[in-house]
Amino acid sequence: MTESPLRLLLDFDQQAQRDRSQPPAFLHRRDRKFALLCREQGLVPDAARWLAHLRRLSGPEATPTPTEQTLSSWRRITGGFAAAGAVLGIITMSGLLFYEGGQRINVTVILAFVLLHLTLALATTAQAMAGWQPWRRLLQRFGKTAEDGAFRNLQPLLMARAAHLGGLCFAITGLATLLILVVIQDLAFGWSTTLDTAATGYHRLVQAMAVPWAWLWPAAVPDLALVEATRFFRAGDGHGSQPALWGQWWPFVTMLWGTWVMLPRLLLWLLTSRLLRHRAGQLLANHHAMHALRYRMETATLETGNAHNDAHDLPDTRTRSDLLPLPDSDVLLCWAGAGEPELPDALYSGRERVERAGGRSSLAEDEQALRAIAGHLADHPQAQAVILLVRSWEPPTGELEDLLNSARRLWPTGTSVALVPLAANSLHEPDTRQIQPWLRFAEKIGGDFLRVSLPPLYPQSPYTGKDRAL
Amino acid sequence: MSQTPVFAVVGHPNKGKSSVVATLSQNDAIAIALEPGTTRRRQAYPLKVDGQTLYTLVDTPGFQRPRRVLEWLEAHSVSASDHADTVRAFVTQHQGDGRFTDECELLTPLIEGAGIIYVVDGSVPYSPEHEAEMTILRWTGRPSLALINSIGSDDFSDSWQAALGQFFQVVRRFDAVRAPFEQHLGLLRAFGQLEPDWEMRLEQATHHLSEQRRQRRHQAARLIAGALEDMMSFREKRTLTAGQAAGISDDALADQLRRQWYRQQRKREQTLRLDIEHLYQHQQIRRQEAELEWHSEHDLFSENSRKTWAVSRRYLATAGFGAGAVGGAGIDALTFGSSLGTGALIGGLIGAAGSYFYGDRLTLPALNIGALRDGLKAATFGPVQDTQFGYVVLGRAVDHWWHISQRNHAGRDLLELEPANHHWLELLDRTSRQEIQKALEKGRRQRPLDDRQRDRLVAALEQAMAAYDDWRLNRT
């Protein structure tokens, strides 16, 4: 993995936030396709590859990414800490070693400062581990903090890392200042305290502090004679008999600074950086969007065949209302089983000729029925209409259209057809919904040849012979 | 690998062929109308998994001239062994011929190897008119299954079953508009049994469809959780300059804020509706939803909605006890258990009492009009201070989800959401109740949920959806 876990986490978090507004079906398709691509290439799909894949498809960014902005903010914060630490290191060491020739430089003050610094360094680490962010409001004020997302959990560690780097720079420049001053000045170190402390006690303290480097540089461990000889009191005469002794503390002070200020900061900085990488990796692995991504990559995409859309390509289904009264006619033609098993009396009575076509009849039988009706109409010139019974629930078909075209050709000119849809229960009126296709069919056939009428209902239809609109 | 199974859905015009295809392909954008000729061309609807087609449904126009076709076939056939070839010859002969456009469209997939799904309407009497087309289908020699669909309310299925049994290998009843999801899967498995080679693919398809449905429920819960969070924590804010503040009374300002707050909440709820519908691939309901009656009669903020969806005081007290106890348990933890659980008990009692005494009315959002400061005056409305509001939103959302998840894609009726007459949340387990209550409380205080809390809320909502599902099943 070439990318840092921190950058990876930030990129992933950003992408997850962008994905929130995408439809789940799209996300599933996209990520499953990526997983299949990886499988083809023999690769294991992971977050880094996934992000690289998305970046490759989208091309280079036109503006700095939010990740880049966040990282550069933190680079600025870290740089600020380092610069401030470096400057403060010079100032602090210059202050600690300030020597105008009248007073000794008190080693006790340096010891106390080192202890304070060490305590602060450890407190910074503990605070970062606990996730406490006392400086959060300050960051919020400058708009440097991510209020949501996984990155928020890393801010304490990031801040600790910046603080440790600042501390390290502080220690380095402090040490450099010390060495320079040792070279260019004659520094007079001594030790002093108000407490009633014997030189032996102080020597034990100094020895304890010097344990880490005692084997490496014995000269940097002051002996009892030096400790006894370099105690001073401000109220005293201020001048010892052996001025050279006052300078012999510098190896100890140098090693004290290097070991108890610089080294802890270096170690803590390394530890925090490592922790940061580890925590970023952990956050990425446990990221909520990572679970969803894994699921999408592992689960097959399913397209159920809903791409085709012809919802707006409907035939003309406007409601028609041009029902006409049933004409007087003594000819009845039953289409495709209409009127079976028994023709209603109201329809049957008064009909001289009843023929059947469609359904189980053959086409030849249809033709015979049409010719028989043609003969009847020719013998009875006063008859102008034929009643065509159909089942209202079966829609008009091409076969019926063919039959009507043949009828128009065979029957005398001026003959009209009254199409009568029957309900399943012939004693009832057909449903309005079922009559509509027949009205539209009649309109399609056109002219005065075909019209639609309601059946007369037994015993006496109130609609026969009257105009009635649906 | 065996050839991908193709199923041609054929039959008489207006018997619900397109409805069957719409439901099985989850496509509500297929033209469906009670008018012969609505389907003019055959249309394939493949089911694909990772881009690989598992099966294809082909919607076809209905038979227009079956007797004439059969007459042609009989005239050109010598024996039963040439039936399939004769059908092929018919299509070749009449391709592009205006007389048999529909027949050629529906027979083409069959001569290319498709299985036959023959659809009839079981709500109308059996008609011998269909025998010609059934005979033609038998001539193709393809494996076949007959489906008795029900368009109307009458039932003539038995007579159809007897007649169809003579022509088809398998006869099934399937109501394309009302059949539950399990029946969709059962039907697909039946398709697979028409040919041994098809069984595995149809099994895979049903497995993926089941998995998709399970995942959709989870995603729906997540969408509802997001909407609950947004709506519970929503605050309408307005900042006025001194001049603007002088020009408007506090009452008028409050009224403006209130109206704006209500509008935003309704808008958010509508967004959730669309998200759920799109999740279940219902794209065409939108137009109908604008006409929904519940929108005016059972508005989000109406008294009727509160009565229907708000939970009882007893429910709130128990959920509140749980939520309070969690807080109180923190005290026990701090004292390393030396308080012997007193913290949890006291916290629970406080939570329960608060919920009980304030939970019987819908106290809508808190209005806050600040004093003029630095020449500016800030006024806010919300977030809602009553968790009952969350239960109203939740109840309505789950009810809508249920209707959408149960709705088949052949359905073209208006979606009518009737309010429930019993509070189904009472069936929910205690842990889920507490999770929901905690999330609502956090929203009320404008404290965002972290990912883990959100996951717990989603899990609780899934339980709530399951409880609603059970309640509906037991009720009907």
Short mmCIF file of N, CA, C and O in Angstrom, two decimals, chain B residues 224 227-229 231-232 265 269 272-273 299-302 304-323 351 355-356 358-364 384-400 420 422-442 444 457 460-461 464 468:
data_model
loop_
_atom_site.label_atom_id
_atom_site.label_comp_id
_atom_site.label_asym_id
_atom_site.label_seq_id
_atom_site.Cartn_x
_atom_site.Cartn_y
_atom_site.Cartn_z
N ILE B 224 -35.69 5.31 6.41
CA ILE B 224 -36.63 5.83 7.42
C ILE B 224 -35.86 6.41 8.60
O ILE B 224 -36.21 7.46 9.13
N ALA B 227 -34.66 9.86 7.72
CA ALA B 227 -35.75 10.84 7.74
C ALA B 227 -36.16 11.17 9.18
O ALA B 227 -36.41 12.33 9.50
N LEU B 228 -36.19 10.15 10.03
CA LEU B 228 -36.54 10.39 11.44
C LEU B 228 -35.54 11.35 12.09
O LEU B 228 -35.93 12.28 12.79
N GLU B 229 -34.26 11.08 11.85
CA GLU B 229 -33.22 11.95 12.41
C GLU B 229 -33.41 13.39 11.93
O GLU B 229 -33.39 14.33 12.72
N MET B 231 -36.04 14.88 10.65
CA MET B 231 -37.28 15.55 11.01
C MET B 231 -37.35 15.86 12.51
O MET B 231 -37.90 16.88 12.91
N MET B 232 -36.78 14.98 13.32
CA MET B 232 -36.82 15.24 14.76
C MET B 232 -35.91 16.41 15.14
O MET B 232 -36.16 17.10 16.11
N GLN B 265 -40.91 20.05 6.80
CA GLN B 265 -41.12 18.70 7.33
C GLN B 265 -41.92 17.86 6.35
O GLN B 265 -41.62 16.69 6.13
N GLU B 269 -40.73 14.47 4.31
CA GLU B 269 -41.51 13.23 4.34
C GLU B 269 -41.80 12.74 2.92
O GLU B 269 -41.72 11.55 2.63
N LEU B 272 -38.82 11.04 1.48
CA LEU B 272 -38.72 9.66 1.98
C LEU B 272 -39.66 8.75 1.19
O LEU B 272 -39.29 7.63 0.81
N ARG B 273 -40.87 9.22 0.94
CA ARG B 273 -41.84 8.41 0.19
C ARG B 273 -41.25 8.00 -1.17
O ARG B 273 -41.29 6.84 -1.58
N ASP B 299 -53.10 14.43 7.49
CA ASP B 299 -51.86 15.15 7.31
C ASP B 299 -50.89 14.82 8.45
O ASP B 299 -51.29 14.36 9.52
N LEU B 300 -49.64 15.09 8.17
CA LEU B 300 -48.58 14.80 9.14
C LEU B 300 -48.88 15.42 10.51
O LEU B 300 -48.53 14.87 11.54
N PHE B 301 -49.50 16.57 10.50
CA PHE B 301 -49.68 17.29 11.77
C PHE B 301 -51.13 17.27 12.26
O PHE B 301 -51.48 17.98 13.18
N SER B 302 -51.96 16.50 11.59
CA SER B 302 -53.37 16.54 11.98
C SER B 302 -53.61 15.76 13.26
O SER B 302 -52.85 14.86 13.63
N ASN B 304 -55.91 13.73 13.64
CA ASN B 304 -56.21 12.37 13.20
C ASN B 304 -54.94 11.52 13.15
O ASN B 304 -54.90 10.37 13.60
N SER B 305 -53.89 12.11 12.58
CA SER B 305 -52.60 11.40 12.49
C SER B 305 -52.08 11.07 13.88
O SER B 305 -51.55 9.99 14.12
N ARG B 306 -52.20 12.03 14.79
CA ARG B 306 -51.69 11.80 16.14
C ARG B 306 -52.42 10.62 16.78
O ARG B 306 -51.82 9.73 17.36
N LYS B 307 -53.76 10.64 16.62
CA LYS B 307 -54.55 9.58 17.23
C LYS B 307 -54.17 8.22 16.65
O LYS B 307 -54.15 7.20 17.33
N THR B 308 -53.88 8.23 15.34
CA THR B 308 -53.60 6.97 14.66
C THR B 308 -52.22 6.44 14.97
O THR B 308 -52.04 5.27 15.25
N TRP B 309 -51.23 7.31 14.90
CA TRP B 309 -49.85 6.82 14.92
C TRP B 309 -49.10 7.05 16.22
O TRP B 309 -48.09 6.40 16.46
N ALA B 310 -49.56 8.01 17.05
CA ALA B 310 -48.83 8.25 18.29
C ALA B 310 -48.99 7.03 19.20
O ALA B 310 -49.99 6.32 19.13
N VAL B 311 -47.98 6.81 20.04
CA VAL B 311 -48.03 5.63 20.90
C VAL B 311 -48.72 6.00 22.22
O VAL B 311 -48.87 7.16 22.56
N SER B 312 -49.10 4.98 22.97
CA SER B 312 -49.82 5.23 24.21
C SER B 312 -48.87 5.75 25.28
O SER B 312 -47.65 5.62 25.18
N ARG B 313 -49.46 6.32 26.35
CA ARG B 313 -48.62 6.83 27.45
C ARG B 313 -47.89 5.68 28.12
O ARG B 313 -46.75 5.82 28.54
N ARG B 314 -48.56 4.54 28.20
CA ARG B 314 -47.92 3.39 28.84
C ARG B 314 -46.68 2.96 28.04
O ARG B 314 -45.63 2.68 28.58
N TYR B 315 -46.85 2.95 26.69
CA TYR B 315 -45.73 2.59 25.82
C TYR B 315 -44.57 3.55 26.05
O TYR B 315 -43.42 3.15 26.24
N LEU B 316 -44.90 4.84 26.04
CA LEU B 316 -43.85 5.85 26.21
C LEU B 316 -43.16 5.69 27.55
O LEU B 316 -41.95 5.86 27.68
N ALA B 317 -43.96 5.38 28.59
CA ALA B 317 -43.38 5.24 29.92
C ALA B 317 -42.37 4.10 29.96
O ALA B 317 -41.28 4.24 30.50
N THR B 318 -42.73 2.96 29.34
CA THR B 318 -41.80 1.83 29.38
C THR B 318 -40.55 2.13 28.55
O THR B 318 -39.44 1.84 28.97
N ALA B 319 -40.75 2.73 27.36
CA ALA B 319 -39.58 3.06 26.53
C ALA B 319 -38.74 4.11 27.23
O ALA B 319 -37.51 4.06 27.22
N GLY B 320 -39.42 5.09 27.87
CA GLY B 320 -38.72 6.15 28.60
C GLY B 320 -37.95 5.60 29.77
O GLY B 320 -36.85 6.04 30.08
N PHE B 321 -38.53 4.58 30.45
CA PHE B 321 -37.84 3.96 31.58
C PHE B 321 -36.51 3.37 31.11
O PHE B 321 -35.47 3.59 31.72
N GLY B 322 -36.56 2.68 29.99
CA GLY B 322 -35.35 2.05 29.46
C GLY B 322 -34.30 3.08 29.13
O GLY B 322 -33.13 2.96 29.51
N ALA B 323 -34.73 4.16 28.45
CA ALA B 323 -33.78 5.18 28.03
C ALA B 323 -33.17 5.87 29.25
O ALA B 323 -31.98 6.13 29.32
N GLY B 351 -37.11 8.95 33.62
CA GLY B 351 -37.45 8.84 32.19
C GLY B 351 -38.89 8.44 32.00
O GLY B 351 -39.62 9.02 31.19
N SER B 355 -41.91 10.75 30.33
CA SER B 355 -42.63 10.29 29.14
C SER B 355 -44.12 10.15 29.41
O SER B 355 -44.95 10.47 28.58
N TYR B 356 -44.45 9.71 30.63
CA TYR B 356 -45.87 9.45 30.95
C TYR B 356 -46.65 10.76 31.02
O TYR B 356 -47.71 10.90 30.45
N TYR B 358 -45.88 13.79 29.89
CA TYR B 358 -45.86 14.70 28.76
C TYR B 358 -46.17 14.00 27.44
O TYR B 358 -46.09 14.57 26.39
N GLY B 359 -46.51 12.73 27.52
CA GLY B 359 -46.65 11.96 26.29
C GLY B 359 -48.04 11.82 25.74
O GLY B 359 -48.27 11.05 24.83
N ASP B 360 -49.03 12.52 26.29
CA ASP B 360 -50.39 12.30 25.79
C ASP B 360 -50.84 13.37 24.83
O ASP B 360 -51.99 13.42 24.43
N ARG B 361 -49.99 14.28 24.51
CA ARG B 361 -50.41 15.29 23.54
C ARG B 361 -49.23 15.62 22.64
O ARG B 361 -48.07 15.46 23.04
N LEU B 362 -49.56 16.07 21.46
CA LEU B 362 -48.51 16.37 20.50
C LEU B 362 -48.09 17.83 20.70
O LEU B 362 -48.73 18.74 20.20
N THR B 363 -47.07 18.03 21.47
CA THR B 363 -46.59 19.39 21.69
C THR B 363 -45.60 19.68 20.58
O THR B 363 -44.52 19.11 20.56
N LEU B 364 -46.01 20.51 19.71
CA LEU B 364 -45.14 20.72 18.55
C LEU B 364 -43.96 21.63 18.89
O LEU B 364 -43.66 21.81 20.05
N VAL B 384 -38.75 19.84 17.24
CA VAL B 384 -39.95 19.42 17.94
C VAL B 384 -39.57 18.90 19.33
O VAL B 384 -38.55 18.25 19.50
N GLN B 385 -40.36 19.29 20.31
CA GLN B 385 -40.02 18.90 21.68
C GLN B 385 -40.81 17.70 22.18
O GLN B 385 -40.83 17.42 23.36
N ASP B 386 -41.46 17.03 21.29
CA ASP B 386 -42.29 15.91 21.71
C ASP B 386 -41.94 14.69 20.87
O ASP B 386 -42.03 14.72 19.65
N THR B 387 -41.52 13.62 21.54
CA THR B 387 -41.12 12.44 20.76
C THR B 387 -42.31 11.77 20.08
O THR B 387 -42.13 10.97 19.17
N GLN B 388 -43.52 12.11 20.50
CA GLN B 388 -44.70 11.56 19.81
C GLN B 388 -44.67 11.91 18.32
O GLN B 388 -45.15 11.15 17.48
N PHE B 389 -44.12 13.07 18.02
CA PHE B 389 -44.01 13.47 16.62
C PHE B 389 -43.20 12.42 15.84
O PHE B 389 -43.56 12.04 14.72
N GLY B 390 -42.12 11.94 16.47
CA GLY B 390 -41.30 10.90 15.83
C GLY B 390 -42.10 9.64 15.58
O GLY B 390 -41.95 9.00 14.53
N TYR B 391 -42.98 9.28 16.52
CA TYR B 391 -43.79 8.07 16.34
C TYR B 391 -44.83 8.26 15.22
O TYR B 391 -45.17 7.31 14.52
N VAL B 392 -45.31 9.49 15.07
CA VAL B 392 -46.25 9.77 13.97
C VAL B 392 -45.51 9.59 12.63
O VAL B 392 -45.99 8.90 11.72
N VAL B 393 -44.32 10.19 12.55
CA VAL B 393 -43.53 10.07 11.32
C VAL B 393 -43.20 8.60 11.05
O VAL B 393 -43.36 8.09 9.93
N LEU B 394 -42.80 7.90 12.10
CA LEU B 394 -42.41 6.49 11.95
C LEU B 394 -43.60 5.64 11.51
O LEU B 394 -43.48 4.83 10.58
N GLY B 395 -44.73 5.82 12.16
CA GLY B 395 -45.92 5.03 11.83
C GLY B 395 -46.32 5.22 10.38
O GLY B 395 -46.57 4.25 9.65
N ARG B 396 -46.33 6.47 9.96
CA ARG B 396 -46.73 6.75 8.58
C ARG B 396 -45.72 6.18 7.59
O ARG B 396 -46.07 5.66 6.54
N ALA B 397 -44.44 6.28 7.96
CA ALA B 397 -43.39 5.80 7.05
C ALA B 397 -43.45 4.28 6.91
O ALA B 397 -43.35 3.74 5.80
N VAL B 398 -43.63 3.59 8.02
CA VAL B 398 -43.67 2.13 7.97
C VAL B 398 -44.92 1.66 7.23
O VAL B 398 -44.87 0.70 6.44
N ASP B 399 -46.01 2.35 7.45
CA ASP B 399 -47.25 2.00 6.75
C ASP B 399 -47.05 2.15 5.23
O ASP B 399 -47.41 1.26 4.45
N HIS B 400 -46.44 3.25 4.82
CA HIS B 400 -46.19 3.48 3.40
C HIS B 400 -45.25 2.42 2.85
O HIS B 400 -45.48 1.84 1.79
N ALA B 420 -54.01 2.92 10.33
CA ALA B 420 -54.24 1.70 11.10
C ALA B 420 -55.19 1.99 12.26
O ALA B 420 -55.30 3.13 12.70
N HIS B 422 -55.01 0.23 15.18
CA HIS B 422 -54.44 -0.33 16.40
C HIS B 422 -52.95 -0.05 16.36
O HIS B 422 -52.36 -0.09 15.30
N HIS B 423 -52.39 0.26 17.50
CA HIS B 423 -50.97 0.57 17.40
C HIS B 423 -50.09 -0.65 17.44
O HIS B 423 -49.89 -1.27 18.47
N TRP B 424 -49.56 -0.98 16.30
CA TRP B 424 -48.76 -2.18 16.10
C TRP B 424 -47.43 -2.11 16.82
O TRP B 424 -46.80 -3.12 17.06
N LEU B 425 -46.96 -0.89 17.17
CA LEU B 425 -45.66 -0.79 17.85
C LEU B 425 -45.69 -1.47 19.21
O LEU B 425 -44.66 -1.78 19.78
N GLU B 426 -46.91 -1.70 19.71
CA GLU B 426 -47.03 -2.39 20.99
C GLU B 426 -46.46 -3.82 20.88
O GLU B 426 -46.14 -4.44 21.88
N LEU B 427 -46.37 -4.32 19.63
CA LEU B 427 -45.85 -5.68 19.43
C LEU B 427 -44.32 -5.72 19.42
O LEU B 427 -43.73 -6.79 19.37
N LEU B 428 -43.73 -4.56 19.46
CA LEU B 428 -42.27 -4.48 19.30
C LEU B 428 -41.56 -4.89 20.61
O LEU B 428 -42.05 -4.62 21.70
N ASP B 429 -40.39 -5.53 20.45
CA ASP B 429 -39.66 -5.96 21.65
C ASP B 429 -39.10 -4.75 22.40
O ASP B 429 -38.92 -3.67 21.83
N ARG B 430 -38.80 -4.96 23.67
CA ARG B 430 -38.42 -3.87 24.57
C ARG B 430 -37.14 -3.15 24.12
O ARG B 430 -37.06 -1.92 24.11
N THR B 431 -36.14 -3.93 23.70
CA THR B 431 -34.86 -3.32 23.31
C THR B 431 -35.05 -2.38 22.12
O THR B 431 -34.52 -1.27 22.10
N SER B 432 -35.81 -2.84 21.15
CA SER B 432 -36.03 -2.00 19.96
C SER B 432 -36.79 -0.74 20.34
O SER B 432 -36.48 0.35 19.84
N ARG B 433 -37.76 -0.87 21.23
CA ARG B 433 -38.51 0.31 21.68
C ARG B 433 -37.57 1.34 22.27
O ARG B 433 -37.65 2.54 22.00
N GLN B 434 -36.65 0.83 23.12
CA GLN B 434 -35.74 1.76 23.80
C GLN B 434 -34.78 2.41 22.81
O GLN B 434 -34.47 3.60 22.93
N GLU B 435 -34.33 1.65 21.83
CA GLU B 435 -33.42 2.23 20.83
C GLU B 435 -34.12 3.35 20.07
O GLU B 435 -33.53 4.40 19.82
N ILE B 436 -35.35 3.10 19.70
CA ILE B 436 -36.09 4.12 18.94
C ILE B 436 -36.29 5.35 19.82
O ILE B 436 -36.06 6.49 19.40
N GLN B 437 -36.70 5.13 21.07
CA GLN B 437 -36.95 6.25 21.97
C GLN B 437 -35.67 7.07 22.18
O GLN B 437 -35.69 8.30 22.15
N LYS B 438 -34.55 6.37 22.35
CA LYS B 438 -33.28 7.07 22.58
C LYS B 438 -32.92 7.93 21.37
O LYS B 438 -32.49 9.07 21.49
N ALA B 439 -33.11 7.34 20.17
CA ALA B 439 -32.76 8.08 18.95
C ALA B 439 -33.65 9.31 18.81
O ALA B 439 -33.19 10.39 18.43
N LEU B 440 -34.93 9.16 19.13
CA LEU B 440 -35.84 10.31 19.03
C LEU B 440 -35.45 11.40 20.02
O LEU B 440 -35.47 12.59 19.70
N GLU B 441 -35.07 10.97 21.21
CA GLU B 441 -34.66 11.94 22.24
C GLU B 441 -33.42 12.70 21.79
O GLU B 441 -33.31 13.90 21.98
N LYS B 442 -32.49 11.96 21.19
CA LYS B 442 -31.25 12.61 20.73
C LYS B 442 -31.56 13.62 19.62
O LYS B 442 -31.01 14.71 19.58
N ARG B 444 -34.33 15.22 19.20
CA ARG B 444 -35.01 16.35 19.81
C ARG B 444 -33.99 17.35 20.38
O ARG B 444 -34.19 18.55 20.35
N LEU B 457 -30.34 1.95 15.56
CA LEU B 457 -31.68 2.46 15.23
C LEU B 457 -32.23 1.73 14.01
O LEU B 457 -33.41 1.33 13.98
N ALA B 460 -33.44 -1.60 15.00
CA ALA B 460 -34.72 -1.49 15.73
C ALA B 460 -35.85 -1.21 14.75
O ALA B 460 -36.95 -1.75 14.89
N LEU B 461 -35.58 -0.38 13.74
CA LEU B 461 -36.63 -0.08 12.77
C LEU B 461 -36.97 -1.31 11.94
O LEU B 461 -38.13 -1.53 11.59
N ALA B 464 -39.28 -3.12 13.89
CA ALA B 464 -40.59 -2.45 13.85
C ALA B 464 -41.32 -2.81 12.55
O ALA B 464 -42.54 -3.05 12.55
N TYR B 468 -44.83 -4.75 12.14
CA TYR B 468 -45.95 -4.23 11.35
C TYR B 468 -46.43 -5.28 10.34
O TYR B 468 -47.63 -5.48 10.15
#
